[in-house]
Coordinates of C-alpha atoms and ligand atoms in Angstrom, one line a residue:
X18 CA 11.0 13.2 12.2
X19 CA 7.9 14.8 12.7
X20 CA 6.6 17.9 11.5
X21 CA 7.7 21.6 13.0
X22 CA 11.3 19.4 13.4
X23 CA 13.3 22.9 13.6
X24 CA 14.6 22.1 10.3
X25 CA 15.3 24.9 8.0
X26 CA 15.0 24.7 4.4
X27 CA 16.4 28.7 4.4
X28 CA 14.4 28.9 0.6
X29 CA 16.8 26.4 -0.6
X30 CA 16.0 25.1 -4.3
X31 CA 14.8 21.0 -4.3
X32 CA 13.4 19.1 -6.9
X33 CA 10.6 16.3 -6.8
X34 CA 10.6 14.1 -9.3
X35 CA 6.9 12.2 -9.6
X36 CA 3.7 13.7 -7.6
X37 CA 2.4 10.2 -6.3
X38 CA 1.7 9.8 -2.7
X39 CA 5.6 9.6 -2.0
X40 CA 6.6 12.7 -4.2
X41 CA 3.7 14.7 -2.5
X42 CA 4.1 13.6 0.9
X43 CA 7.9 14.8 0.6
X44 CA 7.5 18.1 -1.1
X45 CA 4.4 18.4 1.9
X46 CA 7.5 18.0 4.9
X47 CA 10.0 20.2 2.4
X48 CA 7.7 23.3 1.7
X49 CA 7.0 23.5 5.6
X50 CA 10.4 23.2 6.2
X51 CA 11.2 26.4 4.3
X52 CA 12.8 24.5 0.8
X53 CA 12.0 26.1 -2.3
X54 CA 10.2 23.1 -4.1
X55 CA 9.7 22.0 -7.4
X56 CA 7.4 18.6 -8.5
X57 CA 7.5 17.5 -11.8
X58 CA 4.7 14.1 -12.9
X59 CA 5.1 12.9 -15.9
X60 CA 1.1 12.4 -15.7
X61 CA -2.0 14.5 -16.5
X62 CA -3.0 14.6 -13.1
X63 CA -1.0 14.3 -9.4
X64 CA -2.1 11.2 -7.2
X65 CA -0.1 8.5 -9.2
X66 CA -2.4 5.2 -8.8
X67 CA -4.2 7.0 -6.0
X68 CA -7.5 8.7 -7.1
X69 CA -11.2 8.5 -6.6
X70 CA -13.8 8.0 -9.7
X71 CA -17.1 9.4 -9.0
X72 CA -20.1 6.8 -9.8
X73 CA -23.7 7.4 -10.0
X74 CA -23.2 4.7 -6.5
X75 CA -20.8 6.8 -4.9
X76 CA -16.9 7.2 -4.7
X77 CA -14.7 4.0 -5.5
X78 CA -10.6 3.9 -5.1
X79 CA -8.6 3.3 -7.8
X80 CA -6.0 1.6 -5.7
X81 CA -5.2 2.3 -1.8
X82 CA -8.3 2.9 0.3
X83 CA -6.6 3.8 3.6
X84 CA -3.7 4.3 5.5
X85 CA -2.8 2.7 8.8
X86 CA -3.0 5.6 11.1
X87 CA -0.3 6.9 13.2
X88 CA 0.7 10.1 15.1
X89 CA 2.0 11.6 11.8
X90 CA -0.8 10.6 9.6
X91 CA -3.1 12.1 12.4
X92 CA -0.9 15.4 12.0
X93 CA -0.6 15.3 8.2
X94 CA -4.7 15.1 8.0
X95 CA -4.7 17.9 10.2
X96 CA -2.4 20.4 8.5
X97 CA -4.1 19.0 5.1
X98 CA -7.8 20.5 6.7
X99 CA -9.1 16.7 5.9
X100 CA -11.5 15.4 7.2
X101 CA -11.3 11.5 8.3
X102 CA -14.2 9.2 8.2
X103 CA -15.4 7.7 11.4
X104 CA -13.0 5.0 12.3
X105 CA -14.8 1.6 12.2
X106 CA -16.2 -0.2 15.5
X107 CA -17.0 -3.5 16.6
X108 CA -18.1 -6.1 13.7
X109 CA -17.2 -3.3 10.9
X110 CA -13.4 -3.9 11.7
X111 CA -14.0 -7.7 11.4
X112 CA -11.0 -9.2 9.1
X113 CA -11.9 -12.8 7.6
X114 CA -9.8 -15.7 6.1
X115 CA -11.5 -17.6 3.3
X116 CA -11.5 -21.5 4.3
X117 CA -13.5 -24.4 3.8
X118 CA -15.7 -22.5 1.7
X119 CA -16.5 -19.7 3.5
X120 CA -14.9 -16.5 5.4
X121 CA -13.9 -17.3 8.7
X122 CA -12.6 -14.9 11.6
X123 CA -10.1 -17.7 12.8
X124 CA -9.4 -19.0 10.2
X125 CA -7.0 -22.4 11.8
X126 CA -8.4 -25.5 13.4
X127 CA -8.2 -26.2 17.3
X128 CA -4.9 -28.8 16.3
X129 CA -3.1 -26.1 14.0
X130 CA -3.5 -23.4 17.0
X131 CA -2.6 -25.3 19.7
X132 CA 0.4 -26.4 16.8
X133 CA 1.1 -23.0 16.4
X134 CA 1.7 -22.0 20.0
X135 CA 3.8 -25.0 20.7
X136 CA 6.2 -24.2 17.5
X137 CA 6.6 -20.4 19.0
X138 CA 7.5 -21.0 22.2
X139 CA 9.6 -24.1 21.1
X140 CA 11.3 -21.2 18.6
X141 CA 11.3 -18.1 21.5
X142 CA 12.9 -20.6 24.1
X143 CA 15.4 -23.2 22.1
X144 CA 16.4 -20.8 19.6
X145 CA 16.0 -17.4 21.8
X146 CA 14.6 -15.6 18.8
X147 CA 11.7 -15.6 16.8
X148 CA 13.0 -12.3 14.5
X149 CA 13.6 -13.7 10.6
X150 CA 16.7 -14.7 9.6
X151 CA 18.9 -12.9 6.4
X152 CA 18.2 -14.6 3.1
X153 CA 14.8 -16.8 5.0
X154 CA 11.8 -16.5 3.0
X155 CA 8.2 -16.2 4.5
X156 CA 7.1 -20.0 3.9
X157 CA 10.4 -21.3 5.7
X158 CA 9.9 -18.6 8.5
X159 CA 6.1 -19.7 8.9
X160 CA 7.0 -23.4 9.2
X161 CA 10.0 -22.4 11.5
X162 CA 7.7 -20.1 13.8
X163 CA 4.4 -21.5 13.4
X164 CA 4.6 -24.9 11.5
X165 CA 3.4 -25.1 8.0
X166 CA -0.9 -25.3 7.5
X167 CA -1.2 -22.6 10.3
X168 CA 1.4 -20.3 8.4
X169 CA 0.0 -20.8 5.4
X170 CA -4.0 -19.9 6.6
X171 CA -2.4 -16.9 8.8
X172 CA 0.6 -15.3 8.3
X173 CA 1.3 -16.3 4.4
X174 CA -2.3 -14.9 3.8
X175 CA -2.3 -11.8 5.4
X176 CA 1.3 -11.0 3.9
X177 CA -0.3 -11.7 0.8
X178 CA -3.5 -9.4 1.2
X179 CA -0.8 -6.8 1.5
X180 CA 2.6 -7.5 -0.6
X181 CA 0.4 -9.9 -3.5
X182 CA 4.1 -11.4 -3.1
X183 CA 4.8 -15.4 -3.5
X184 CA 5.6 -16.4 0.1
X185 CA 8.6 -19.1 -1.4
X186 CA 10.3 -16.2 -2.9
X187 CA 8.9 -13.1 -0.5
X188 CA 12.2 -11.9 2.4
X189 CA 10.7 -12.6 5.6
X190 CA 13.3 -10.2 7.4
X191 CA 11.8 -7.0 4.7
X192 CA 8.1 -7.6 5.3
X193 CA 8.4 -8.9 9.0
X194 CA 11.6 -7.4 10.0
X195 CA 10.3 -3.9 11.4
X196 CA 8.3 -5.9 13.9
X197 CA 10.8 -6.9 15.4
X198 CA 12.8 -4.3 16.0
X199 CA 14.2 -3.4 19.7
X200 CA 12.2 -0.6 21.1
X201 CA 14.2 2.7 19.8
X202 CA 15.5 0.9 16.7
X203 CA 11.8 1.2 15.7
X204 CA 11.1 4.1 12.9
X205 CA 7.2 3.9 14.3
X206 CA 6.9 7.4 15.5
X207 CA 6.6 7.5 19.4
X208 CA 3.3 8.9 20.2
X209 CA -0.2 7.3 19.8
X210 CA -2.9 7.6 17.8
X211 CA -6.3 8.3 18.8
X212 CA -7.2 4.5 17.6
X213 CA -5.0 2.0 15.8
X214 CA -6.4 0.7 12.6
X215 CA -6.9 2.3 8.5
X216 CA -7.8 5.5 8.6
X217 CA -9.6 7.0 5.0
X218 CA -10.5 10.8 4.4
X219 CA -13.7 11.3 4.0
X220 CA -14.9 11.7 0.4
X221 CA -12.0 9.0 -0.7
X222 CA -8.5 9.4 -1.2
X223 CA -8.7 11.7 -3.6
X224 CA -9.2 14.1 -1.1
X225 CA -6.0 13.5 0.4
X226 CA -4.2 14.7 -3.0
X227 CA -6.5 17.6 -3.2
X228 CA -5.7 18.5 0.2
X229 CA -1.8 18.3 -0.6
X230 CA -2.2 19.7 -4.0
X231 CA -3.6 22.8 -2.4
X232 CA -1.6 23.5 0.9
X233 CA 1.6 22.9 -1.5
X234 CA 0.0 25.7 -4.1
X235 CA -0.6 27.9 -0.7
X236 CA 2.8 27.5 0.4
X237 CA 4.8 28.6 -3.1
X238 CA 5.6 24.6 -3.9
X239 CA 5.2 24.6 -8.2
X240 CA 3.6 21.4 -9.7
X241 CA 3.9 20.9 -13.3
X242 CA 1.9 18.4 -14.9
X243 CA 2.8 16.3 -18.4
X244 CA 6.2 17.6 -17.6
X245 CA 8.6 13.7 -17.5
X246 CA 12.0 14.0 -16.2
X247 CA 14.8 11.8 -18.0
X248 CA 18.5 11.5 -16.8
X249 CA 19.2 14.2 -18.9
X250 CA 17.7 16.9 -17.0
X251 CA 19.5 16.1 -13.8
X252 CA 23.0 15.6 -15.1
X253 CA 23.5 19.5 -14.8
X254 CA 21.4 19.3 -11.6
X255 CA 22.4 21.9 -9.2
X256 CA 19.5 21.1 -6.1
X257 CA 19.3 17.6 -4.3
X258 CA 16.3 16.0 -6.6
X259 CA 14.0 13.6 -4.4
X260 CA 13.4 10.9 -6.9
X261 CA 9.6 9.7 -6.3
X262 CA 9.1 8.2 -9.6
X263 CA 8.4 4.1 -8.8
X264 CA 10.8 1.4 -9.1
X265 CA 10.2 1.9 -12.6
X266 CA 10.4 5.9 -13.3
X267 CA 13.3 5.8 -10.7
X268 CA 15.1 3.0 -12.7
X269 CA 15.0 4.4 -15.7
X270 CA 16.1 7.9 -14.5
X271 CA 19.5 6.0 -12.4
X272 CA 20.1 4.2 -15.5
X273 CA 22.2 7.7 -17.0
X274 CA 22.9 9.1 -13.6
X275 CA 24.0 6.1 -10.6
X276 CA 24.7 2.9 -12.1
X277 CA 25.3 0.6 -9.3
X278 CA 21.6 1.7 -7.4
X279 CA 20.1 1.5 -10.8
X280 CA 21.6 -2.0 -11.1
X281 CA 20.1 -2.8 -7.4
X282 CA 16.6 -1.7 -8.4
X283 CA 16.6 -3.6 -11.8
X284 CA 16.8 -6.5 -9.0
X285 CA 13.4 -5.3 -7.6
X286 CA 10.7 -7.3 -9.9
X287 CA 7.5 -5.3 -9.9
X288 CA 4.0 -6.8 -9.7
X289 CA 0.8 -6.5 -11.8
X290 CA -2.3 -5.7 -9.5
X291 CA -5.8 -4.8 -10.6
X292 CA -8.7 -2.7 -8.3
X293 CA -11.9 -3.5 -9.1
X294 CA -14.5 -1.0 -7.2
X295 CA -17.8 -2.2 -7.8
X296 CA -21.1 -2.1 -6.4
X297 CA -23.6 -4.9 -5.6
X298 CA -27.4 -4.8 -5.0
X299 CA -28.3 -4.1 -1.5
X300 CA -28.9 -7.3 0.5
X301 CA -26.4 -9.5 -1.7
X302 CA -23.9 -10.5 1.3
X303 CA -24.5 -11.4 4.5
X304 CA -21.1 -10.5 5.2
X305 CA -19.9 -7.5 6.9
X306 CA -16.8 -6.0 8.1
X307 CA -13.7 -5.0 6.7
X308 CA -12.7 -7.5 4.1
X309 CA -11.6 -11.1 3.5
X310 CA -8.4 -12.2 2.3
X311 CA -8.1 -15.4 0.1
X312 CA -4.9 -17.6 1.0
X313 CA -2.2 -17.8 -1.9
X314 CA -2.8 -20.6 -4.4
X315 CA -6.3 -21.3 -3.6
X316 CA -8.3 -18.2 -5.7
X317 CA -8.1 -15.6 -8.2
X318 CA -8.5 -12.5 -6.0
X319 CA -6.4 -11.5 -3.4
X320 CA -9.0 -10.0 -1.1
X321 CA -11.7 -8.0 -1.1
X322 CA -12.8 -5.0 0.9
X323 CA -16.3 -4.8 1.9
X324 CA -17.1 -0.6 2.3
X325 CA -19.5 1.0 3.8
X326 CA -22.7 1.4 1.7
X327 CA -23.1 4.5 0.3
X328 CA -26.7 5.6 0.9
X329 CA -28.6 4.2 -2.0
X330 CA -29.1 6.2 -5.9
X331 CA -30.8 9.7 -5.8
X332 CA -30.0 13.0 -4.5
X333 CA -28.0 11.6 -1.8
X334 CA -26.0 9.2 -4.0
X335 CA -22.2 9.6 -3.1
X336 CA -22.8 11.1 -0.3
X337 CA -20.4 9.6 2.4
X338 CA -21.7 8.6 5.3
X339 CA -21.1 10.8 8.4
X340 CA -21.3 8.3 10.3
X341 CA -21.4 3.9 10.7
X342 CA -25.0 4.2 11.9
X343 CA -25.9 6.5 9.2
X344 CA -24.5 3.8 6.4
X345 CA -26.8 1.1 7.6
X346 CA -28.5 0.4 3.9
X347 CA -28.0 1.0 0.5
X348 CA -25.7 -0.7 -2.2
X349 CA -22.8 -2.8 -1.1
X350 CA -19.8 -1.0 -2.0
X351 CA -16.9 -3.2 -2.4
X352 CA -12.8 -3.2 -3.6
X353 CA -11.9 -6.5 -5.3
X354 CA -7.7 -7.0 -5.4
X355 CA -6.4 -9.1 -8.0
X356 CA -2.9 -10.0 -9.7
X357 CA -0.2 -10.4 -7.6
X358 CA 3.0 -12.9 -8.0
X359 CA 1.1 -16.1 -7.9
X360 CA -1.8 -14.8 -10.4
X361 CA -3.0 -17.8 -12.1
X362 CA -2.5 -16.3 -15.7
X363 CA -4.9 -17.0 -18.2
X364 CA -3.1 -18.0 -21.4
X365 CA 0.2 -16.9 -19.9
X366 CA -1.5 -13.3 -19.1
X367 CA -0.9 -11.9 -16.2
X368 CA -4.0 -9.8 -14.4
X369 CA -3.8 -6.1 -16.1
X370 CA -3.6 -7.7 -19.5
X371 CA -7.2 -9.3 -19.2
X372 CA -10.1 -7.4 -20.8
X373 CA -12.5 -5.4 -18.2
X374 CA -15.3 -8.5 -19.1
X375 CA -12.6 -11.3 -18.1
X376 CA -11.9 -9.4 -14.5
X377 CA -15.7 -8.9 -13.6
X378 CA -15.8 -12.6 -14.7
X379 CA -13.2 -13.2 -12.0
X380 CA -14.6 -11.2 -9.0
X381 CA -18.5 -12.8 -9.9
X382 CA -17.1 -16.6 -9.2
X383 CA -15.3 -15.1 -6.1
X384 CA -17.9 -13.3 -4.7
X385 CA -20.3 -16.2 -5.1
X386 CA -17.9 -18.5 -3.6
X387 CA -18.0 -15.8 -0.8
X388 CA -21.6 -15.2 -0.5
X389 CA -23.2 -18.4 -1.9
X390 CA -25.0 -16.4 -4.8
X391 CA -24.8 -14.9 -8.0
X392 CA -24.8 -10.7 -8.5
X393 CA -24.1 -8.6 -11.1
X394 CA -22.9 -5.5 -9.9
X395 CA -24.8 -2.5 -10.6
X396 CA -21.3 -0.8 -11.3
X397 CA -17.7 -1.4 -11.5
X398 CA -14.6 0.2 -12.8
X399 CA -11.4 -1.3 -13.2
X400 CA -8.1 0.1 -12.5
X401 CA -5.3 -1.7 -13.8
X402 CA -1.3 -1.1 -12.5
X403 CA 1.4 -3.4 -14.1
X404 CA 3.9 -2.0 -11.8
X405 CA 1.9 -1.4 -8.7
X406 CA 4.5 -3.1 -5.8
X407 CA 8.1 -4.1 -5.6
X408 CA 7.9 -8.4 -4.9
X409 CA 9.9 -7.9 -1.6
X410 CA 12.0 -11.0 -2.4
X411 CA 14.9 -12.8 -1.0
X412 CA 17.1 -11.2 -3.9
X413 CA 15.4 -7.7 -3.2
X414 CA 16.6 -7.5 0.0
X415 CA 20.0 -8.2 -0.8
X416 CA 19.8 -5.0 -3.0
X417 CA 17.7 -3.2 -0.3
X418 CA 20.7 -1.7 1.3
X419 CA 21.7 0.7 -1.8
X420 CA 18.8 2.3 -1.5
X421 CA 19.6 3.9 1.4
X422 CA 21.1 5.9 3.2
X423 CA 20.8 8.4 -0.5
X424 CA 24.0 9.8 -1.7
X425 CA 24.8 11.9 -4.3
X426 CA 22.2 14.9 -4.2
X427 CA 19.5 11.9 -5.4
X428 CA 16.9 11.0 -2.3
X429 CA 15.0 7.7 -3.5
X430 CA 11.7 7.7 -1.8
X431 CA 8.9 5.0 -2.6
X432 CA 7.0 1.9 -1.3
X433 CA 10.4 -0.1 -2.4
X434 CA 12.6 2.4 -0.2
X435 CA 11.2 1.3 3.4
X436 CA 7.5 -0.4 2.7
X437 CA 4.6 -0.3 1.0
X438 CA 2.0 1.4 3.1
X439 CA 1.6 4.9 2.7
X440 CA 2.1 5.5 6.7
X441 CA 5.8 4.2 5.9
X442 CA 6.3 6.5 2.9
X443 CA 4.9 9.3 5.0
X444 CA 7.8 8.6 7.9
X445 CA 10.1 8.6 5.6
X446 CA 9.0 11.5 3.7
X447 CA 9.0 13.3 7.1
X448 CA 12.3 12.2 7.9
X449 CA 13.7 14.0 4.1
X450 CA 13.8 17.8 5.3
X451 CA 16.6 17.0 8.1
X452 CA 18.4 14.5 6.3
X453 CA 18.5 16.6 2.9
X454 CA 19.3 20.1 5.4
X455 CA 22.3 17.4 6.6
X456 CA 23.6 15.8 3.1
X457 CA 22.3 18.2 0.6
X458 CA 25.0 20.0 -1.8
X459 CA 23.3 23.4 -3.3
X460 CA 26.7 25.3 -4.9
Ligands
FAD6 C1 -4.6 -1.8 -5.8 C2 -3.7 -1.2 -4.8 C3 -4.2 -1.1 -3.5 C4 -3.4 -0.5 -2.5 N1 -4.0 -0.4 -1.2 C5 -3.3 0.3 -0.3 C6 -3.9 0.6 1.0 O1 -5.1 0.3 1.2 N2 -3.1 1.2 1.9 C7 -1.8 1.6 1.7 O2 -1.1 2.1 2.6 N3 -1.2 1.3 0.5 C8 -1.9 0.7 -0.5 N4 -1.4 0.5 -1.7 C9 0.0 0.9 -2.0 C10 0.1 2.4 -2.3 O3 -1.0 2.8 -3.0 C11 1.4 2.7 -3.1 O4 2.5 2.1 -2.4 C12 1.6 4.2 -3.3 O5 0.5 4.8 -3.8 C13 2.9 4.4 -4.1 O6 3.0 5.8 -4.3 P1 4.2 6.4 -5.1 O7 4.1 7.8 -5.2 O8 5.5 5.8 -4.6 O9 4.1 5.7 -6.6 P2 3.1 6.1 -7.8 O10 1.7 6.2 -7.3 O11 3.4 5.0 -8.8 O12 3.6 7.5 -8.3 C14 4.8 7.7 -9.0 C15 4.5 8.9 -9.9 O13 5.8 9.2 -10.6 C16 5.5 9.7 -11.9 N5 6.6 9.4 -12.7 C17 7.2 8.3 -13.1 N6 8.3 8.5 -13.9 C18 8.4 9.9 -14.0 C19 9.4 10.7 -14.6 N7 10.4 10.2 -15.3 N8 9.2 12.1 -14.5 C20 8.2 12.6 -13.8 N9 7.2 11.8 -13.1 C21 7.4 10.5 -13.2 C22 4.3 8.7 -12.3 O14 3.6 9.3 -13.4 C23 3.5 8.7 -11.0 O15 2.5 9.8 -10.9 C24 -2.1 -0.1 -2.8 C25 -1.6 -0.2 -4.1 C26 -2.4 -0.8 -5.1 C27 -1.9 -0.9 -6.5

């Protein structure tokens, strides 16, 4: 549902519970669509685990750094008066597979390709479908589809750079499934973007919750900060309440209120991931492009993201480039992913219980194993999320079907609800309007 869907709110009462990305993007689609919103964050500040941290280096993340751009997202930017940073060309959208020691762009042998093709056309032709199975699990879809060592380098890697899910455990019909969808099943809205790929505002994402904190002030939407919802305070309810809260926030909240769903998301296990935004010397990678992903059991890290530089320290420092020509030199600034399900856990500690000295620790022997020497960074900060993503499991997707369609005057919306990139939660926050105009009991 996209936006200026016809729907009308009619100054209808609704109430937001949690002003991450998800509870934003929804009260964004429900104060245009003429609802009289309330949000409600438990939290000092709106954003959730999105924000920016200034540096004397320039801007890092403290989790997401993009969004895979659609139509909507295009629109959403738009109506939000933010700006986009120049999407990337040519080498600086280069993706890399650690292997063999270094970052490679293909990262399978000549024998696992060719392997690899002969396994999916064996699977399109003999079994007539290559679309995941119920109850399958990534690993036994990989060595169905593509045979085992090329799964693992490929598709079990890049799964991982996104879900940090085990692929033994992960549902490959969750995280695959949408792809392959018959055309008009497919939630993907219809129209194109102006370029496929991440899109990031420009100034960091912290823009993007500035941009919705403001147009939702403009528009009469009321955020109140340190202001927690418990079960108690919807009991009496008498507005649908779009629960945006986290598996966690959300589970708590069901727990009084809707005891079968809450039941079905105590099934979801959530999983520990730190950020690390650092920035290294000018000159110490030879790398460059988007990022590189490490393949499951063989590192520490999940991936890294290699940013633009930033223009150098001074005046200018922070500045964000206009422009990829005008980011040619200056400190490298880069995103360093760790935890995860298959974390190797110091002392049974999982990533986010490790001291800020242990992390940089971490990302140092990575990045040398990347770049073949040793860098301090000039700067890093650390930003640590216990419960950052659902572990889209076999057993989670057994629950996955209570989560929706909502019932009750209770909308669930999160990264658990349809996906974890934010271009999914936007759909589906753009889909709430019409489907809480439809199902909504006000008395
Ligand atoms: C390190 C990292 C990197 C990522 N990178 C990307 C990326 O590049 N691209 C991408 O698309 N996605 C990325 N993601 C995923 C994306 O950031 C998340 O899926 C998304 O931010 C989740 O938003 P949310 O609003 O659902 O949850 P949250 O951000 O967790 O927000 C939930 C909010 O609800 C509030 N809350 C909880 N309980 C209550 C209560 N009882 N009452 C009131 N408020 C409550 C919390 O305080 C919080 O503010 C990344 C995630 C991480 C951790």
């Amino acid at each position: 549902m996209a936006m200026g869907s016809g729907v009308s709110g009619g100054g209808r009462p609704v109430l937001v519970v949690g002003a991450g990305f998800s509870g934003l993007s929804a009260a964004h689609f429900l104060t245009r669509a003429g609802f009289d919103v309330e949000i409600r964050e438990a939290a000092a500040r709106p954003g959730g685990m999105i924000g920016t941290l200034e540096t004397p280096y320039g801007p890092v993340e403290t989790a997401a750094n993009g969004l895979l751009n659609s139509a909507l997202v295009e629109d959403t930017f738009a109506a939000l008066g933010v700006r986009t940073r120049p999407a990337p060309t040519g080498s600086a959208r280069a993706r890399f597979v650690f292997r063999g020691g270094r970052p490679r762009r293909w990262p399978l042998s000549f024998a696992e390709s060719f392997m690899a093709l002969g396994s999916l056309a064996r699977c399109a032709l003999v079994e007539r479908s290559l679309a995941p199975r119920a109850g399958e699990t990534v690993r036994e879809w990989g060595t169905r589809a593509l045979s085992a060592s090329a799964a693992r380098y490929s598709i079990e890697t890049a799964l991982q750079g996104v879900y940090a899910g085990d692929p033994e455990r992960m549902s490959a019909s969750l995280v695959l499934g949408p792809l392959f969808r018959p055309e008009g099943e497919s939630s993907s809205p219809v129209r194109r973007p102006r370029f496929r790929g991440t899109v990031s505002p420009l100034g960091g994402m912290g823009r993007l919750i500035d941009g919705f904190k403001e147009s939702l002030a403009n528009r009469g939407a009321r955020l109140e900060l340190l202001s927690p919802v418990g079960a108690e305070d919807l009991r009496a309810s008498r507005r649908p309440v779009v629960l945006a809260a986290g598996v966690a926030g959300a589970r708590a909240i069901l727990d009084g209120l809707d005891r079968e769903r809450a039941d079905a998301l105590g099934r979801v296990e959530t999983l520990p991931l730190v950020s690390v935004g650092a920035h290294f010397p000018e000159g110490s990678s030879p790398w460059r492009g988007f990022g590189c992903l490490f393949p499951p059991y063989e590192a520490d890290a999940l991936g890294v993201l290699w940013n633009e530089p930033v223009g150098g320290i001074g005046p200018s420092a922070g500045a964000v480039p206009e422009s990829p020509l005008e980011a040619a030199s200056g400190p490298l600034s880069e995103t360093w992913i760790l935890g995860g399900a298959l974390f190797r856990a110091t002392a049974g500690r999982s990533a986010t219980e490790l001291a800020d000295h242990e992390i940089l620790d971490l990302v140092r022997r990575e990045r040398r194993r990347v770049t073949g020497v040793d860098h301090e960074p000039l700067h890093a900060r650390v930003s640590r999320w216990p419960c950052a993503l659902p572990h889209f499991t076999v057993e989670m997707e057994k629950a996955a079907s209570l989560f929706r369609p909502n019932r009750g005057n209770l909308y669930l919306l999160g990264n658990y609800t349809g996906g974890i990139g934010l271009a999914r939660i936007l759909e589906q926050a753009a889909s709430l309007p019409a489907e809480i105009a439809r199902t909504g009991v006000w008395p």
